[in-house]
Coordinates of C-alpha atoms in Angstrom, one line a residue:
C171 CA 0.0 0.1 -0.1
H172 CA 2.7 2.4 0.7
L173 CA 4.7 1.5 -2.1
I174 CA 1.8 2.2 -4.6
H175 CA 1.0 5.5 -2.6
Y176 CA 4.8 6.6 -3.1
L177 CA 4.9 5.4 -6.9
R178 CA 1.7 7.7 -7.2
L179 CA 3.3 10.7 -5.7
S180 CA 6.5 10.1 -7.5
H181 CA 4.7 10.1 -10.7
H182 CA 2.8 13.3 -10.0
L183 CA 6.1 15.2 -9.0
I184 CA 8.0 14.0 -12.2
V185 CA 4.7 15.4 -14.1
L186 CA 4.7 18.4 -12.3
N187 CA 8.6 18.9 -12.5
Y188 CA 8.2 18.7 -16.6
V189 CA 5.2 21.1 -16.5
I190 CA 6.9 23.7 -14.4
G191 CA 10.1 23.3 -16.1
T192 CA 12.1 22.9 -12.5
F193 CA 15.2 22.0 -14.8
D194 CA 14.7 24.8 -17.3
K195 CA 16.5 27.6 -15.5
L196 CA 17.0 30.5 -17.4
K197 CA 20.1 32.8 -17.5
S198 CA 19.5 36.3 -16.4
V199 CA 18.9 37.7 -19.9
S200 CA 17.8 41.4 -20.1
S201 CA 15.9 43.0 -22.8
E202 CA 15.3 46.6 -23.5
R203 CA 12.3 46.9 -21.4
V204 CA 13.7 44.9 -18.3
T205 CA 17.2 44.5 -16.7
I206 CA 17.3 41.1 -14.9
T207 CA 20.0 40.4 -12.6
D208 CA 20.8 37.8 -10.1
A209 CA 22.0 39.0 -6.6
V210 CA 22.2 37.6 -3.0
F211 CA 20.3 39.5 -0.1
D212 CA 21.5 38.2 3.1
G213 CA 22.7 34.9 2.0
V214 CA 19.6 34.2 -0.1
E215 CA 19.8 34.1 -3.9
V216 CA 17.1 36.4 -5.7
R217 CA 16.5 37.6 -9.1
V218 CA 16.0 41.3 -9.6
F219 CA 13.7 42.6 -12.6
E220 CA 14.2 46.3 -13.3
P221 CA 12.2 48.4 -16.0
P222 CA 14.3 51.4 -17.3
A223 CA 14.3 54.6 -15.6
K224 CA 11.8 57.2 -16.8
Q225 CA 12.8 60.7 -17.3
D226 CA 10.1 62.3 -15.0
E227 CA 10.4 59.6 -12.3
T228 CA 12.6 59.5 -9.3
L229 CA 11.3 56.3 -7.3
K230 CA 9.6 53.0 -8.5
R231 CA 6.9 50.9 -6.7
S232 CA 8.3 47.2 -5.9
V233 CA 7.0 43.4 -5.3
V234 CA 8.8 41.0 -3.4
Y235 CA 7.7 37.7 -5.2
I236 CA 7.8 34.1 -3.7
H237 CA 7.2 31.3 -6.3
G238 CA 5.2 28.4 -5.5
G239 CA 5.7 24.5 -6.0
G240 CA 5.0 22.9 -2.7
W241 CA 8.2 24.3 -1.1
A242 CA 9.9 21.7 -2.9
L243 CA 9.6 22.5 -7.0
A244 CA 10.1 25.2 -9.2
S245 CA 12.6 28.2 -9.1
A246 CA 12.7 32.2 -9.7
R247 CA 14.7 31.3 -12.5
T248 CA 12.3 28.6 -14.5
S249 CA 10.8 30.1 -17.6
L250 CA 7.3 30.3 -16.2
Y251 CA 8.2 32.3 -13.2
N252 CA 10.6 34.4 -15.0
N253 CA 8.2 35.2 -17.6
L254 CA 5.5 36.1 -14.9
C255 CA 7.9 38.4 -13.0
R256 CA 9.1 40.1 -16.2
I257 CA 5.4 41.0 -17.1
M258 CA 4.9 42.2 -13.7
A259 CA 8.0 44.4 -13.8
E260 CA 7.0 45.8 -17.2
S261 CA 3.0 46.4 -16.6
L262 CA 3.6 47.7 -13.3
N263 CA 6.8 49.7 -14.2
A264 CA 8.0 48.2 -10.9
V265 CA 11.2 46.4 -9.3
V266 CA 10.3 42.8 -8.8
V267 CA 12.4 40.7 -6.4
S268 CA 11.8 36.9 -6.9
V269 CA 13.3 35.0 -4.0
E270 CA 15.1 31.8 -4.8
Y271 CA 14.7 30.2 -1.5
R272 CA 16.1 26.7 -0.7
L273 CA 14.0 23.7 -1.5
V274 CA 12.8 20.1 0.0
P275 CA 14.6 17.8 0.5
E276 CA 17.7 20.2 0.9
V277 CA 16.0 21.9 3.8
C278 CA 12.8 21.7 5.7
F279 CA 10.8 23.9 7.6
P280 CA 11.6 26.6 9.0
E281 CA 14.3 27.2 6.5
Q282 CA 12.1 28.0 3.6
F283 CA 10.4 30.5 6.1
H284 CA 13.8 31.9 7.1
D285 CA 15.2 32.2 3.6
A286 CA 12.1 34.2 2.5
L287 CA 12.2 36.2 5.7
R288 CA 15.9 37.2 5.2
A289 CA 15.5 38.4 1.7
T290 CA 12.7 40.3 2.4
K291 CA 14.0 42.3 5.3
H292 CA 17.6 42.9 3.4
F293 CA 15.5 44.2 0.5
L294 CA 13.3 46.6 3.0
H295 CA 16.3 48.1 4.2
P296 CA 16.2 51.7 3.4
D297 CA 19.9 51.8 1.8
V298 CA 19.0 48.9 -0.3
L299 CA 15.4 50.3 -1.5
A300 CA 17.5 53.4 -2.3
E301 CA 19.8 51.3 -4.7
Y302 CA 17.3 50.2 -6.7
S303 CA 15.4 53.3 -6.5
V304 CA 12.2 51.9 -4.8
D305 CA 9.7 54.0 -3.0
P306 CA 9.7 52.6 0.5
S307 CA 6.1 53.4 0.9
R308 CA 5.0 51.5 -2.1
V309 CA 6.5 47.6 -1.6
A310 CA 4.2 44.8 -1.8
I311 CA 4.9 41.1 -0.7
S312 CA 3.3 38.4 -2.9
G313 CA 3.5 34.5 -3.9
D314 CA 1.7 31.9 -5.2
S315 CA 0.4 28.4 -3.6
A316 CA 3.5 27.6 -1.3
G317 CA 4.8 31.0 -1.9
G318 CA 1.5 32.4 -0.7
N319 CA 2.1 30.6 2.3
L320 CA 5.6 32.1 2.8
A321 CA 4.5 35.4 1.8
A322 CA 1.7 35.6 4.4
A323 CA 4.1 34.3 7.1
V324 CA 6.7 36.8 6.3
C325 CA 4.0 39.8 6.5
Q326 CA 2.8 38.3 9.8
Q327 CA 6.5 38.0 11.1
L328 CA 7.4 41.4 10.0
S329 CA 4.2 42.9 11.6
K330 CA 5.8 41.8 15.0
E331 CA 9.0 43.5 14.6
E332 CA 9.0 46.9 16.1
H333 CA 12.0 48.2 14.8
M334 CA 11.3 48.0 11.1
A335 CA 11.9 51.3 9.3
V336 CA 10.0 50.2 6.3
R337 CA 7.0 47.9 6.2
P338 CA 4.9 46.5 3.0
K339 CA 2.2 48.2 1.9
L340 CA 0.2 45.3 0.4
Q341 CA 0.1 41.6 0.7
A342 CA -1.0 39.6 -2.7
L343 CA -1.7 36.1 -2.0
I344 CA -2.3 33.8 -5.2
Y345 CA -4.3 30.5 -4.2
P346 CA -2.1 30.6 -1.0
V347 CA -1.8 27.3 1.0
L348 CA -2.5 28.5 4.7
Q349 CA -3.6 25.6 6.9
A350 CA -2.9 21.8 7.8
F351 CA -5.5 21.8 10.5
D352 CA -8.5 20.7 8.5
F353 CA -7.9 18.6 5.1
N354 CA -11.8 18.1 4.7
T355 CA -12.9 21.7 4.4
P356 CA -15.5 22.0 1.4
S357 CA -12.9 22.5 -1.0
Y358 CA -10.6 19.6 -0.1
Q359 CA -13.8 17.3 -0.1
Q360 CA -15.1 18.8 -3.3
N361 CA -11.7 18.9 -5.3
M362 CA -10.0 15.7 -3.5
N363 CA -9.1 14.1 -7.0
M364 CA -8.6 17.3 -9.1
P365 CA -5.6 17.3 -11.4
V366 CA -2.6 19.5 -10.5
L367 CA -3.2 19.2 -6.8
P368 CA -5.0 16.1 -5.4
R369 CA -5.5 16.3 -1.7
Y370 CA -3.1 13.3 -1.3
V371 CA -0.3 15.4 -3.1
M372 CA -1.1 18.4 -0.9
I373 CA -0.9 16.4 2.2
N374 CA 2.5 14.9 1.2
Y375 CA 3.8 18.1 0.5
W376 CA 3.2 19.0 4.1
I377 CA 4.8 16.0 5.3
D378 CA 7.8 16.6 3.2
Y379 CA 7.9 20.6 4.4
F380 CA 7.9 19.2 8.0
N381 CA 10.3 16.1 7.4
G382 CA 7.7 13.7 8.4
N383 CA 6.9 10.4 7.5
Y384 CA 4.3 9.3 4.7
D385 CA 2.9 6.7 7.1
L386 CA 0.8 9.7 8.8
A387 CA -0.8 10.7 5.8
H388 CA -3.9 8.6 6.3
S389 CA -4.4 10.0 9.8
L390 CA -4.2 13.5 8.5
V391 CA -6.7 13.1 5.7
I392 CA -9.1 12.1 8.2
N393 CA -8.2 14.8 10.6
N394 CA -6.8 12.7 13.5
H395 CA -4.2 15.4 14.2
T396 CA -7.0 17.9 15.2
A397 CA -9.6 15.5 17.1
L398 CA -11.3 16.9 20.0
D399 CA -9.1 14.9 22.6
V400 CA -6.1 16.3 21.0
S401 CA -5.3 19.2 23.6
Q402 CA -2.6 21.1 21.6
A403 CA -5.2 21.8 18.9
L404 CA -8.1 22.9 21.0
S405 CA -7.0 26.6 21.3
F406 CA -6.9 26.7 17.3
R407 CA -10.4 25.2 16.7
G408 CA -12.1 28.8 16.8
R409 CA -9.7 30.1 14.3
L410 CA -10.4 27.7 11.5
N411 CA -14.2 27.1 12.0
W412 CA -15.2 27.0 8.2
T413 CA -19.1 26.5 9.1
S414 CA -19.0 30.3 10.3
L415 CA -16.0 31.6 8.0
L416 CA -17.3 30.3 4.7
P417 CA -20.1 31.8 2.6
S418 CA -22.9 29.4 2.0
S419 CA -22.2 29.2 -1.8
F420 CA -18.7 27.5 -0.9
K421 CA -20.2 25.5 2.2
K422 CA -22.6 23.9 -0.2
N423 CA -23.8 20.8 1.2
Y424 CA -20.7 19.7 2.8
K425 CA -20.4 18.3 6.3
P426 CA -17.3 18.9 8.8
V427 CA -15.1 15.8 9.6
I428 CA -14.2 16.4 13.3
Q429 CA -12.9 13.3 15.0
T430 CA -13.8 12.7 18.7
T431 CA -10.7 10.6 19.3
G432 CA -7.6 11.0 17.4
K433 CA -3.8 10.8 17.8
A434 CA -1.9 13.4 19.7
E435 CA 1.2 11.9 18.9
I436 CA 0.9 13.2 15.3
V437 CA 1.2 16.9 16.6
Q438 CA 4.2 15.5 18.7
K439 CA 6.0 14.2 15.7
L440 CA 5.1 17.1 13.6
P441 CA 4.6 20.4 16.0
A442 CA 4.9 22.7 12.8
L443 CA 1.4 21.8 11.9
L444 CA 0.4 24.2 14.5
D445 CA 3.2 26.5 14.2
V446 CA 1.8 29.7 12.7
R447 CA 5.0 30.5 10.7
A448 CA 4.0 27.4 8.6
V449 CA 0.0 27.7 9.0
P450 CA -0.7 31.6 8.9
L451 CA -4.5 30.9 9.0
L452 CA -4.1 29.7 12.6
A453 CA -2.6 33.3 13.6
E454 CA -4.4 35.3 16.7
N455 CA -6.4 38.3 16.0
E456 CA -4.0 40.7 17.4
I457 CA -1.5 39.7 14.7
L458 CA -4.2 39.6 12.0
Q459 CA -5.1 43.4 12.9
R460 CA -1.5 44.6 11.8
Q461 CA -1.5 43.1 8.4
P462 CA -1.3 45.4 5.3
K463 CA -4.1 45.8 2.7
T464 CA -4.7 42.4 1.4
Y465 CA -5.6 40.6 -2.0
V466 CA -6.6 36.9 -2.2
L467 CA -6.8 35.2 -5.4
T468 CA -8.7 31.8 -5.2
C469 CA -10.0 29.2 -7.7
E470 CA -13.1 26.9 -7.6
N471 CA -11.3 23.9 -8.6
D472 CA -8.6 23.9 -6.1
V473 CA -8.4 21.9 -2.9
L474 CA -6.7 25.5 -1.2
R475 CA -9.7 27.6 -2.2
D476 CA -11.2 27.6 1.2
D477 CA -7.7 28.3 2.8
G478 CA -7.8 31.6 0.9
V479 CA -11.5 32.5 1.7
M480 CA -11.1 31.7 5.2
Y481 CA -7.9 33.9 5.6
A482 CA -9.5 36.6 3.7
K483 CA -12.8 36.6 6.0
R484 CA -10.4 36.5 9.4
L485 CA -8.6 39.5 8.1
E486 CA -11.6 41.2 6.9
N487 CA -13.1 40.6 10.8
A488 CA -9.8 41.9 12.1
G489 CA -10.3 45.3 10.4
V490 CA -8.1 44.7 7.2
E491 CA -9.2 46.0 3.9
V492 CA -9.5 42.9 1.8
T493 CA -10.3 41.9 -1.9
L494 CA -11.2 38.3 -2.6
D495 CA -10.9 37.8 -6.2
H496 CA -12.7 34.3 -6.9
F497 CA -12.5 32.7 -10.3
D498 CA -15.3 29.9 -10.8
D499 CA -13.9 28.3 -13.9
C500 CA -10.1 28.2 -12.7
F501 CA -8.0 25.7 -11.4
H502 CA -4.9 25.7 -8.8
G503 CA -1.6 26.9 -10.4
C504 CA -3.3 28.2 -13.6
M505 CA -1.6 31.7 -13.3
I506 CA 2.0 30.8 -14.3
F507 CA 0.5 29.0 -17.2
T508 CA 0.5 31.8 -20.1
I509 CA 3.0 30.7 -22.3
W510 CA 3.1 27.9 -25.2
P511 CA 2.6 25.0 -24.6
T512 CA 0.9 25.2 -21.5
D513 CA -0.9 28.5 -22.5
F514 CA -4.2 28.9 -20.7
S515 CA -6.8 31.6 -20.8
A516 CA -7.3 30.8 -17.3
G517 CA -3.7 31.8 -16.6
V518 CA -4.0 35.1 -18.4
Q519 CA -7.4 36.0 -17.0
T520 CA -6.0 35.7 -13.2
R521 CA -2.7 37.1 -14.2
N522 CA -4.3 40.3 -15.6
S523 CA -6.8 40.6 -12.7
Y524 CA -4.0 40.0 -10.1
I525 CA -1.8 42.7 -12.0
K526 CA -4.7 44.9 -12.2
W527 CA -5.4 45.1 -8.5
L528 CA -1.5 45.8 -7.9
D529 CA -1.5 48.6 -10.3
E530 CA -4.4 50.2 -8.6
N531 CA -3.2 49.8 -5.1
L532 CA 0.2 49.9 -4.8

């Protein structure tokens, strides 16, 4: 059984590797419209996209972008993310910093978080912003999928640091993965076998991120790790109650899966399951109140849909200005698929909406 499960996962990752083009790393080839350079920010590799300076302009706005891929795949230098960040730099006339954080299996949590945080804090230093001619009051932090997870976690951490001279103006999260508390939200139930990101693959991304064992997967699927008798999970339950956080159009007729008795040892083996640096949706309200103006993009055909919707609702309840941009006919990961042979209308549609929001708010 475990061998079959492993082979299914391995096949899925091989296909994703091919589609995302993990091994298709592009050199920093600049053009007339965008200068692309590779740099190191506090020990973390980044790729910087800079549009040409305009005569009547002194400072530019900027986006720190953190790519997706389950904390294990892709790169700031692959053609798909290179293309996205170049188009963002051109469309927004903004400096885009794409973070090349280390991946599973080289490192596991919390190292991806630390890489993203270190690179972002380095860039937000006034001297570095000045070097790139960036307006300190017009910086956004953004990311998709696992990169959306890291972007949200970095924003939360920055909001706790009292001595930051520069803080992000916005955060923009694209179908972010934000919680490992409940793998039976309506979107997880509805899309459990959806291509690109089936539920079992997302759970195994979490296990790999936490350097855990695949033997735990079945218990996680049925929420044994957050059963009513798991004391470590009790204080978090109210922060992720989808029956109150989701609108009826998303709840549909799905029922909560809450075990009476479970396995507390799962949380002992994987304490990061309840670590807000890994699961930003579980943050306390005091932290959410400090978050910047937020954009959350979600797709109907995505197990992670409800993660984004619930985070948007919790932020809104905490007094943060939020735009929830939901696409009924789109799927997880679609936004990077805009170039042949994976050029989908869903990709162009979501990318244009995302860039439009940044342009109007940054």
